[in-house]
Amino acid sequence: MSSFLQIAKNRALVVLMLGHFSNDMLAGVLPILFPVMKLQFGLSNAQVGLVTLAFTAASSLTQPVFGYFSDTYRRRWFIPMALLWGSACAALLGFVDTYVAFISLAALAGIGSGAFHPLGASNAAGVSVDEHRNISMSWFTVAGGIGYGLGPIVGSLLLAAFGRHGTVWLLLPGTVVAILIWTQMPIVERARAARAALARAAHAAPRWRLLARVVLVTMLRSWVFLSVLQLSPIWYAELGFDRSFYGPLAAAIILSGAIGTLIGGGFADRIGQRRVVVSSLILTIPALLLYVAFPGPQGLLLGALFGLVCDASLSVTLVMAQRLVPGRVGIASGVVLGLGFVTGGVGVPITGAIADRFGIQLALASLSVLLAAAALLALTIPSDREIARGSRAEPVPARPDAPAASGAGR
């Protein structure tokens, strides 16, 4: 409770969470436009899939680049502009009159979304009090997940009320939150500058090889989670269940994952990041096998259990990566969020191919091998104490009501 109150009092962190919520809500609106655009332009399912690919590729592959710019230049207007860019592109999606314009605008919207994530994550880490950084980043992560989950609802309401031109209203939340973030950027820049200065004074060298291990662990975990999430509706449809069951099943996995993210972040602040990551991966193995072994109505409970333990390490690996490369928080955030979380989905088609040959049940069960490999790899990552000895650049950021340093956020 005390950590939650600390987060709630941190205005800069709260508005960055609002930014993550708004940014990911815009991404959640895109799929709702697909039926309308498919009918209008006479698109095939493959062409619709290319729109998703354009958005996802533009978002994930650009994140390390924007992370580099965040570390190198730290301009105050970067993150508000990224949010404005993404909301403007999303607002225009309902006005395009050709398929080429639609897919191009989706890619441009993906760039805006990709820009926000490393910028937002590095700034959120900068203003977080160090002893609560894991739980702070958990709340930041969950805010985006909630926004993404509400995106289809917002999109459906706008289309129902105004038709496809209703997307213009997506400018409103993006603009309002961008202005709120702008008002807090002096505090953000002062906190980040203090951390960067101490990192330089400590002469802490980035440990890129260890970062690569964290990214690989993240990718394996993401592969497992996304495979279960995307194949479960197909599996239960084959078992004879209808949409009224496997829709809530997918929601249960996602929502319990959000709860697990918060729990994992809280425990990481108390018992250490490596312990949480390893424990989460190990506990996910029996949770996954139980879910696979006992399909049926109990799948709601077992799926929720799987989501809870699997996503417990979601934000912890992000903070772990940030601490491994002091002074390069933006790059660490971009690599983990872009190449770790998102490209973990590359493994889903592989799981799908196994399912085509041996059945979905066996394919999902085989994912336990990936969890075991990820747990063993996580054991080779240094503990929090060992990481701290190599990078003592973790000052507690200035109070939100403290005056901003002159010249911050050029």
CSV table of C-alpha atoms in Angstrom, one decimal:
chain,number,residue,atom,x,y,z
A,1,MET,CA,0.0,0.0,0.0
A,2,SER,CA,2.8,2.4,0.8
A,3,SER,CA,4.4,1.8,-2.6
A,4,PHE,CA,1.1,2.5,-4.3
A,5,LEU,CA,0.7,5.8,-2.4
A,6,GLN,CA,4.3,6.7,-3.4
A,7,ILE,CA,3.4,6.1,-7.1
A,8,ALA,CA,0.1,7.9,-6.8
A,9,LYS,CA,1.9,11.0,-5.4
A,10,ASN,CA,4.4,11.0,-8.3
A,11,ARG,CA,2.6,13.2,-10.8
A,12,ALA,CA,5.3,12.8,-13.5
A,13,LEU,CA,5.0,9.0,-13.3
A,14,VAL,CA,1.2,9.1,-13.3
A,15,VAL,CA,1.0,11.2,-16.5
A,16,LEU,CA,3.5,8.9,-18.2
A,17,MET,CA,1.2,6.0,-17.3
A,18,LEU,CA,-1.6,8.0,-18.9
A,19,GLY,CA,0.5,8.4,-21.9
A,20,HIS,CA,1.2,4.6,-22.1
A,21,PHE,CA,-2.6,4.0,-21.7
A,22,SER,CA,-3.4,6.5,-24.5
A,23,ASN,CA,-0.7,5.2,-26.8
A,24,ASP,CA,-1.7,1.6,-26.6
A,25,MET,CA,-5.4,2.4,-26.7
A,26,LEU,CA,-4.8,3.8,-30.2
A,27,ALA,CA,-3.1,0.5,-31.3
A,28,GLY,CA,-6.2,-1.4,-30.0
A,29,VAL,CA,-8.5,0.6,-32.2
A,30,LEU,CA,-6.8,-0.6,-35.5
A,31,PRO,CA,-8.3,-4.1,-35.6
A,32,ILE,CA,-11.8,-2.7,-35.3
A,33,LEU,CA,-11.3,-0.8,-38.6
A,34,PHE,CA,-10.4,-4.0,-40.5
A,35,PRO,CA,-14.0,-5.2,-41.3
A,36,VAL,CA,-14.9,-1.7,-42.6
A,37,MET,CA,-11.8,-1.3,-44.7
A,38,LYS,CA,-12.0,-4.9,-46.0
A,39,LEU,CA,-15.5,-4.2,-47.3
A,40,GLN,CA,-14.7,-0.8,-48.7
A,41,PHE,CA,-11.5,-1.8,-50.5
A,42,GLY,CA,-12.4,-5.4,-51.3
A,43,LEU,CA,-9.4,-6.7,-49.3
A,44,SER,CA,-8.4,-10.3,-48.8
A,45,ASN,CA,-7.5,-11.7,-45.4
A,46,ALA,CA,-3.9,-11.7,-46.4
A,47,GLN,CA,-4.0,-8.0,-47.3
A,48,VAL,CA,-5.6,-7.3,-43.9
A,49,GLY,CA,-2.8,-9.3,-42.3
A,50,LEU,CA,-0.2,-7.1,-44.1
A,51,VAL,CA,-1.7,-4.0,-42.4
A,52,THR,CA,-1.1,-5.7,-39.0
A,53,LEU,CA,2.4,-6.6,-40.1
A,54,ALA,CA,3.1,-3.0,-41.2
A,55,PHE,CA,2.1,-1.6,-37.9
A,56,THR,CA,3.8,-4.2,-35.8
A,57,ALA,CA,7.1,-4.2,-37.8
A,58,ALA,CA,7.3,-0.4,-37.8
A,59,SER,CA,6.6,-0.3,-34.1
A,60,SER,CA,9.0,-3.1,-32.9
A,61,LEU,CA,11.9,-2.5,-35.2
A,62,THR,CA,12.2,1.2,-34.6
A,63,GLN,CA,12.1,1.1,-30.8
A,64,PRO,CA,15.9,0.5,-30.3
A,65,VAL,CA,16.5,3.5,-32.6
A,66,PHE,CA,14.2,5.8,-30.6
A,67,GLY,CA,15.8,4.5,-27.4
A,68,TYR,CA,19.2,5.6,-28.8
A,69,PHE,CA,17.8,9.1,-29.5
A,70,SER,CA,16.3,9.2,-26.0
A,71,ASP,CA,19.7,8.5,-24.4
A,72,THR,CA,21.7,10.7,-26.7
A,73,TYR,CA,19.6,13.8,-27.0
A,74,ARG,CA,16.8,13.7,-24.3
A,75,ARG,CA,14.8,16.5,-25.9
A,76,ARG,CA,11.8,17.5,-23.8
A,77,TRP,CA,9.4,17.4,-26.7
A,78,PHE,CA,10.2,13.9,-27.9
A,79,ILE,CA,7.6,12.0,-25.9
A,80,PRO,CA,4.7,14.5,-26.3
A,81,MET,CA,5.4,14.6,-30.0
A,82,ALA,CA,5.5,10.8,-30.3
A,83,LEU,CA,2.0,10.7,-28.7
A,84,LEU,CA,0.7,13.5,-30.9
A,85,TRP,CA,2.1,11.8,-34.0
A,86,GLY,CA,0.5,8.4,-33.1
A,87,SER,CA,-2.9,10.0,-32.3
A,88,ALA,CA,-2.9,12.1,-35.5
A,89,CYS,CA,-2.1,9.0,-37.7
A,90,ALA,CA,-4.8,7.0,-35.9
A,91,ALA,CA,-7.3,9.8,-36.3
A,92,LEU,CA,-6.7,9.9,-40.1
A,93,LEU,CA,-7.2,6.1,-40.5
A,94,GLY,CA,-10.9,6.5,-41.1
A,95,PHE,CA,-10.4,9.1,-43.9
A,96,VAL,CA,-8.1,7.2,-46.3
A,97,ASP,CA,-9.6,6.3,-49.7
A,98,THR,CA,-7.1,3.7,-50.9
A,99,TYR,CA,-5.5,0.5,-49.6
A,100,VAL,CA,-2.0,1.8,-50.1
A,101,ALA,CA,-2.9,4.9,-48.0
A,102,PHE,CA,-4.4,2.7,-45.3
A,103,ILE,CA,-1.3,0.4,-45.0
A,104,SER,CA,1.1,3.4,-45.2
A,105,LEU,CA,-0.8,5.3,-42.5
A,106,ALA,CA,-0.8,2.1,-40.3
A,107,ALA,CA,3.0,1.9,-40.6
A,108,LEU,CA,3.3,5.6,-39.7
A,109,ALA,CA,1.1,5.0,-36.7
A,110,GLY,CA,3.3,2.1,-35.8
A,111,ILE,CA,6.4,4.4,-35.8
A,112,GLY,CA,4.6,6.7,-33.4
A,113,SER,CA,3.7,3.8,-31.1
A,114,GLY,CA,7.3,2.5,-31.4
A,115,ALA,CA,8.7,5.9,-30.5
A,116,PHE,CA,6.6,6.2,-27.3
A,117,HIS,CA,7.6,2.9,-25.7
A,118,PRO,CA,11.3,3.4,-25.1
A,119,LEU,CA,10.8,7.1,-24.4
A,120,GLY,CA,8.0,6.5,-22.0
A,121,ALA,CA,9.8,3.6,-20.3
A,122,SER,CA,13.1,5.4,-19.8
A,123,ASN,CA,11.4,8.5,-18.5
A,124,ALA,CA,9.2,6.4,-16.2
A,125,ALA,CA,12.3,4.7,-14.8
A,126,GLY,CA,14.0,8.1,-14.4
A,127,VAL,CA,11.3,9.5,-12.1
A,128,SER,CA,10.7,6.3,-10.1
A,129,VAL,CA,12.0,6.1,-6.6
A,130,ASP,CA,14.6,3.4,-6.7
A,131,GLU,CA,13.3,1.2,-3.9
A,132,HIS,CA,9.9,1.0,-5.7
A,133,ARG,CA,11.2,0.9,-9.3
A,134,ASN,CA,10.0,-2.6,-10.1
A,135,ILE,CA,6.4,-2.0,-8.9
A,136,SER,CA,6.4,1.5,-10.6
A,137,MET,CA,7.4,0.0,-13.9
A,138,SER,CA,4.8,-2.7,-13.4
A,139,TRP,CA,2.1,-0.1,-13.1
A,140,PHE,CA,3.5,1.7,-16.2
A,141,THR,CA,3.3,-1.6,-18.1
A,142,VAL,CA,-0.2,-2.5,-16.9
A,143,ALA,CA,-1.5,1.0,-17.9
A,144,GLY,CA,-0.5,0.2,-21.5
A,145,GLY,CA,-2.2,-3.2,-21.3
A,146,ILE,CA,-5.4,-1.7,-20.0
A,147,GLY,CA,-5.4,0.9,-22.8
A,148,TYR,CA,-4.8,-1.8,-25.4
A,149,GLY,CA,-7.7,-3.8,-24.0
A,150,LEU,CA,-10.1,-0.9,-24.1
A,151,GLY,CA,-9.0,0.2,-27.6
A,152,PRO,CA,-11.5,-2.1,-29.4
A,153,ILE,CA,-14.3,-0.9,-27.2
A,154,VAL,CA,-13.5,2.8,-27.9
A,155,GLY,CA,-13.1,2.1,-31.6
A,156,SER,CA,-16.4,0.2,-31.7
A,157,LEU,CA,-18.2,3.1,-30.0
A,158,LEU,CA,-16.7,5.7,-32.3
A,159,LEU,CA,-17.6,3.7,-35.4
A,160,ALA,CA,-21.2,3.1,-34.2
A,161,ALA,CA,-21.7,6.8,-33.4
A,162,PHE,CA,-19.9,8.5,-36.3
A,163,GLY,CA,-19.0,5.9,-38.9
A,164,ARG,CA,-15.4,5.5,-40.0
A,165,HIS,CA,-14.8,9.2,-39.8
A,166,GLY,CA,-15.3,8.9,-36.0
A,167,THR,CA,-11.6,8.1,-35.7
A,168,VAL,CA,-10.9,11.9,-35.7
A,169,TRP,CA,-12.0,11.9,-32.1
A,170,LEU,CA,-8.8,9.9,-31.3
A,171,LEU,CA,-6.9,13.2,-31.5
A,172,LEU,CA,-8.6,14.3,-28.3
A,173,PRO,CA,-7.1,11.9,-25.7
A,174,GLY,CA,-3.7,12.0,-27.4
A,175,THR,CA,-3.5,15.8,-27.4
A,176,VAL,CA,-4.7,16.2,-23.8
A,177,VAL,CA,-2.3,13.7,-22.4
A,178,ALA,CA,0.6,15.1,-24.5
A,179,ILE,CA,0.0,18.5,-22.9
A,180,LEU,CA,0.0,16.9,-19.4
A,181,ILE,CA,3.2,15.1,-20.1
A,182,TRP,CA,4.8,18.3,-21.4
A,183,THR,CA,4.1,20.1,-18.1
A,184,GLN,CA,6.0,17.4,-16.3
A,185,MET,CA,9.0,17.1,-18.6
A,186,PRO,CA,11.2,19.5,-16.6
A,187,ILE,CA,10.9,17.2,-13.6
A,188,VAL,CA,11.5,14.2,-15.8
A,189,GLU,CA,14.6,15.7,-17.4
A,190,ARG,CA,16.1,16.7,-14.1
A,191,ALA,CA,15.7,13.2,-12.7
A,192,ARG,CA,17.2,11.6,-15.8
A,193,ALA,CA,20.1,14.0,-15.9
A,194,ALA,CA,20.9,13.3,-12.3
A,195,ARG,CA,21.0,9.5,-12.9
A,196,ALA,CA,23.1,9.9,-16.1
A,197,ALA,CA,25.6,12.2,-14.2
A,198,LEU,CA,26.0,9.6,-11.5
A,199,ALA,CA,26.4,6.9,-14.0
A,200,ARG,CA,29.3,8.8,-15.7
A,201,ALA,CA,30.9,9.5,-12.3
A,202,ALA,CA,30.7,5.8,-11.3
A,203,HIS,CA,32.4,4.8,-14.6
A,204,ALA,CA,29.9,1.9,-14.9
A,205,ALA,CA,30.3,0.0,-18.1
A,206,PRO,CA,27.2,-1.3,-19.9
A,207,ARG,CA,27.0,-5.1,-19.9
A,208,TRP,CA,25.7,-5.8,-23.4
A,209,ARG,CA,26.2,-9.6,-23.2
A,210,LEU,CA,24.0,-9.8,-20.1
A,211,LEU,CA,21.4,-7.6,-21.7
A,212,ALA,CA,21.3,-10.1,-24.6
A,213,ARG,CA,20.5,-12.8,-22.1
A,214,VAL,CA,17.6,-10.8,-20.6
A,215,VAL,CA,16.3,-10.1,-24.1
A,216,LEU,CA,16.4,-13.8,-25.0
A,217,VAL,CA,14.6,-14.7,-21.7
A,218,THR,CA,12.0,-12.1,-22.6
A,219,MET,CA,11.5,-13.5,-26.1
A,220,LEU,CA,11.1,-17.1,-24.8
A,221,ARG,CA,8.5,-16.0,-22.2
A,222,SER,CA,6.7,-13.9,-24.8
A,223,TRP,CA,6.7,-16.8,-27.3
A,224,VAL,CA,5.0,-19.0,-24.6
A,225,PHE,CA,2.5,-16.4,-23.5
A,226,LEU,CA,1.4,-15.4,-27.1
A,227,SER,CA,1.2,-19.0,-28.3
A,228,VAL,CA,-1.2,-19.9,-25.5
A,229,LEU,CA,-3.2,-16.7,-26.0
A,230,GLN,CA,-3.6,-17.0,-29.7
A,231,LEU,CA,-4.0,-20.8,-30.1
A,232,SER,CA,-6.4,-21.3,-27.2
A,233,PRO,CA,-9.5,-19.9,-29.0
A,234,ILE,CA,-8.8,-22.2,-31.9
A,235,TRP,CA,-8.2,-25.2,-29.6
A,236,TYR,CA,-11.5,-24.6,-27.7
A,237,ALA,CA,-13.4,-24.0,-31.0
A,238,GLU,CA,-12.2,-27.5,-32.1
A,239,LEU,CA,-13.3,-28.9,-28.8
A,240,GLY,CA,-16.8,-27.7,-29.5
A,241,PHE,CA,-16.9,-24.5,-27.3
A,242,ASP,CA,-18.3,-21.3,-28.8
A,243,ARG,CA,-17.2,-17.7,-28.7
A,244,SER,CA,-19.1,-17.1,-25.4
A,245,PHE,CA,-16.5,-19.3,-23.7
A,246,TYR,CA,-13.2,-18.8,-25.4
A,247,GLY,CA,-13.7,-15.0,-25.6
A,248,PRO,CA,-13.8,-14.7,-21.8
A,249,LEU,CA,-11.0,-17.3,-21.7
A,250,ALA,CA,-8.6,-15.0,-23.6
A,251,ALA,CA,-9.7,-12.1,-21.4
A,252,ALA,CA,-9.0,-14.1,-18.3
A,253,ILE,CA,-5.5,-14.9,-19.4
A,254,ILE,CA,-4.8,-11.3,-20.3
A,255,LEU,CA,-6.3,-9.7,-17.1
A,256,SER,CA,-4.7,-12.2,-14.8
A,257,GLY,CA,-1.5,-11.5,-16.5
A,258,ALA,CA,-1.9,-7.8,-15.6
A,259,ILE,CA,-2.4,-8.8,-12.0
A,260,GLY,CA,0.6,-11.0,-12.1
A,261,THR,CA,2.7,-8.2,-13.5
A,262,LEU,CA,1.9,-6.0,-10.5
A,263,ILE,CA,2.5,-8.9,-8.1
A,264,GLY,CA,5.8,-9.7,-9.7
A,265,GLY,CA,7.0,-6.1,-9.6
A,266,GLY,CA,6.1,-5.8,-5.9
A,267,PHE,CA,8.0,-9.0,-5.0
A,268,ALA,CA,11.0,-8.0,-7.1
A,269,ASP,CA,11.4,-4.9,-4.9
A,270,ARG,CA,11.4,-7.1,-1.9
A,271,ILE,CA,13.3,-10.3,-2.8
A,272,GLY,CA,15.2,-9.4,-5.9
A,273,GLN,CA,14.6,-9.4,-9.7
A,274,ARG,CA,16.4,-12.6,-10.6
A,275,ARG,CA,14.5,-14.6,-8.0
A,276,VAL,CA,11.2,-13.4,-9.4
A,277,VAL,CA,12.1,-14.0,-13.0
A,278,VAL,CA,13.4,-17.6,-12.3
A,279,SER,CA,10.5,-18.4,-9.9
A,280,SER,CA,7.9,-17.1,-12.4
A,281,LEU,CA,9.3,-19.2,-15.3
A,282,ILE,CA,9.5,-22.4,-13.2
A,283,LEU,CA,6.0,-22.0,-11.7
A,284,THR,CA,4.7,-21.4,-15.2
A,285,ILE,CA,5.7,-24.9,-16.3
A,286,PRO,CA,3.2,-26.8,-14.0
A,287,ALA,CA,0.6,-24.1,-14.6
A,288,LEU,CA,0.9,-24.6,-18.4
A,289,LEU,CA,0.8,-28.4,-18.1
A,290,LEU,CA,-2.3,-28.3,-15.9
A,291,TYR,CA,-4.0,-25.9,-18.4
A,292,VAL,CA,-3.1,-28.2,-21.3
A,293,ALA,CA,-4.0,-31.5,-19.5
A,294,PHE,CA,-7.5,-30.5,-18.4
A,295,PRO,CA,-9.4,-28.7,-21.1
A,296,GLY,CA,-12.9,-27.8,-20.4
A,297,PRO,CA,-14.9,-25.3,-18.2
A,298,GLN,CA,-12.1,-25.4,-15.7
A,299,GLY,CA,-9.9,-23.8,-18.4
A,300,LEU,CA,-11.0,-20.4,-17.3
A,301,LEU,CA,-9.4,-20.9,-13.8
A,302,LEU,CA,-6.4,-22.8,-15.2
A,303,GLY,CA,-5.9,-20.2,-17.9
A,304,ALA,CA,-6.0,-17.4,-15.3
A,305,LEU,CA,-3.4,-19.2,-13.2
A,306,PHE,CA,-1.2,-19.6,-16.2
A,307,GLY,CA,-1.5,-15.8,-17.1
A,308,LEU,CA,-0.8,-14.8,-13.5
A,309,VAL,CA,2.5,-16.7,-13.1
A,310,CYS,CA,3.7,-16.3,-16.7
A,311,ASP,CA,3.4,-12.5,-16.7
A,312,ALA,CA,4.8,-12.0,-13.3
A,313,SER,CA,8.2,-11.3,-14.8
A,314,LEU,CA,6.9,-9.0,-17.6
A,315,SER,CA,8.1,-5.7,-16.2
A,316,VAL,CA,10.8,-7.1,-14.1
A,317,THR,CA,12.9,-8.0,-17.1
A,318,LEU,CA,12.5,-4.5,-18.4
A,319,VAL,CA,13.9,-3.0,-15.2
A,320,MET,CA,16.7,-5.6,-15.1
A,321,ALA,CA,17.7,-4.6,-18.6
A,322,GLN,CA,17.7,-0.9,-17.7
A,323,ARG,CA,20.1,-1.6,-14.7
A,324,LEU,CA,22.5,-3.7,-16.8
A,325,VAL,CA,23.3,-0.7,-19.1
A,326,PRO,CA,23.5,2.4,-16.9
A,327,GLY,CA,23.3,5.6,-18.9
A,328,ARG,CA,21.6,3.7,-21.8
A,329,VAL,CA,18.1,3.3,-20.3
A,330,GLY,CA,16.4,4.3,-23.5
A,331,ILE,CA,18.3,1.7,-25.6
A,332,ALA,CA,17.7,-1.0,-23.0
A,333,SER,CA,14.0,-0.2,-23.0
A,334,GLY,CA,13.8,-0.1,-26.8
A,335,VAL,CA,15.6,-3.5,-27.2
A,336,VAL,CA,13.5,-5.3,-24.6
A,337,LEU,CA,10.2,-3.8,-25.6
A,338,GLY,CA,10.8,-3.9,-29.3
A,339,LEU,CA,12.9,-7.0,-29.8
A,340,GLY,CA,12.0,-8.9,-26.7
A,341,PHE,CA,8.3,-8.5,-26.1
A,342,VAL,CA,7.1,-8.0,-29.6
A,343,THR,CA,9.3,-10.3,-31.7
A,344,GLY,CA,8.7,-13.1,-29.2
A,345,GLY,CA,5.5,-13.4,-31.4
A,346,VAL,CA,7.7,-14.7,-34.2
A,347,GLY,CA,7.7,-18.1,-32.4
A,348,VAL,CA,3.9,-18.4,-32.6
A,349,PRO,CA,3.9,-19.6,-36.2
A,350,ILE,CA,6.4,-22.2,-35.2
A,351,THR,CA,4.1,-23.4,-32.4
A,352,GLY,CA,1.3,-23.3,-35.0
A,353,ALA,CA,3.2,-25.5,-37.3
A,354,ILE,CA,3.8,-28.1,-34.5
A,355,ALA,CA,0.0,-27.9,-33.8
A,356,ASP,CA,-0.8,-28.6,-37.5
A,357,ARG,CA,1.3,-31.7,-37.4
A,358,PHE,CA,0.8,-33.1,-33.8
A,359,GLY,CA,-2.2,-31.2,-32.5
A,360,ILE,CA,-2.6,-28.1,-30.4
A,361,GLN,CA,-2.6,-29.8,-27.1
A,362,LEU,CA,0.9,-31.3,-27.7
A,363,ALA,CA,2.1,-28.1,-29.3
A,364,LEU,CA,1.2,-26.1,-26.2
A,365,ALA,CA,2.7,-28.7,-23.9
A,366,SER,CA,5.9,-28.5,-25.8
A,367,LEU,CA,6.2,-24.9,-24.7
A,368,SER,CA,7.3,-26.1,-21.3
A,369,VAL,CA,10.7,-26.8,-22.8
A,370,LEU,CA,11.1,-23.1,-23.7
A,371,LEU,CA,10.2,-22.1,-20.1
A,372,ALA,CA,12.8,-24.5,-18.7
A,373,ALA,CA,15.4,-23.1,-21.1
A,374,ALA,CA,14.5,-19.5,-20.1
A,375,ALA,CA,14.7,-20.3,-16.4
A,376,LEU,CA,18.2,-21.8,-16.8
A,377,LEU,CA,19.3,-18.8,-18.8
A,378,ALA,CA,17.9,-16.4,-16.2
A,379,LEU,CA,20.0,-18.2,-13.6
A,380,THR,CA,23.1,-16.9,-15.4
A,381,ILE,CA,22.0,-13.3,-15.0
A,382,PRO,CA,23.7,-11.6,-12.0
A,383,SER,CA,21.6,-10.9,-8.9
A,384,ASP,CA,20.4,-7.4,-8.0
A,385,ARG,CA,23.3,-7.0,-5.5
A,386,GLU,CA,25.9,-8.0,-8.1
A,387,ILE,CA,24.4,-5.6,-10.7
A,388,ALA,CA,24.4,-2.8,-8.1
A,389,ARG,CA,28.1,-3.3,-7.5
A,390,GLY,CA,28.8,-2.7,-11.2
A,391,SER,CA,26.5,0.3,-11.5
A,392,ARG,CA,25.9,2.5,-8.5
A,393,ALA,CA,24.1,5.1,-10.6
A,394,GLU,CA,20.8,4.9,-9.0
A,395,PRO,CA,20.0,8.2,-7.2
A,396,VAL,CA,16.5,8.8,-5.8
A,397,PRO,CA,15.0,11.3,-8.2
A,398,ALA,CA,14.1,14.8,-7.0
A,399,ARG,CA,10.8,15.4,-5.4
A,400,PRO,CA,8.1,16.3,-7.9
A,401,ASP,CA,7.7,19.7,-6.4
A,402,ALA,CA,11.4,20.5,-6.6
A,403,PRO,CA,12.5,23.2,-9.1
A,404,ALA,CA,13.7,22.0,-12.5
A,405,ALA,CA,17.4,22.4,-13.3
A,406,SER,CA,18.2,25.2,-15.6
A,407,GLY,CA,18.6,24.1,-19.3
A,408,ALA,CA,16.9,20.8,-18.8
A,409,GLY,CA,15.1,19.4,-21.8
A,410,ARG,CA,16.8,21.5,-24.5
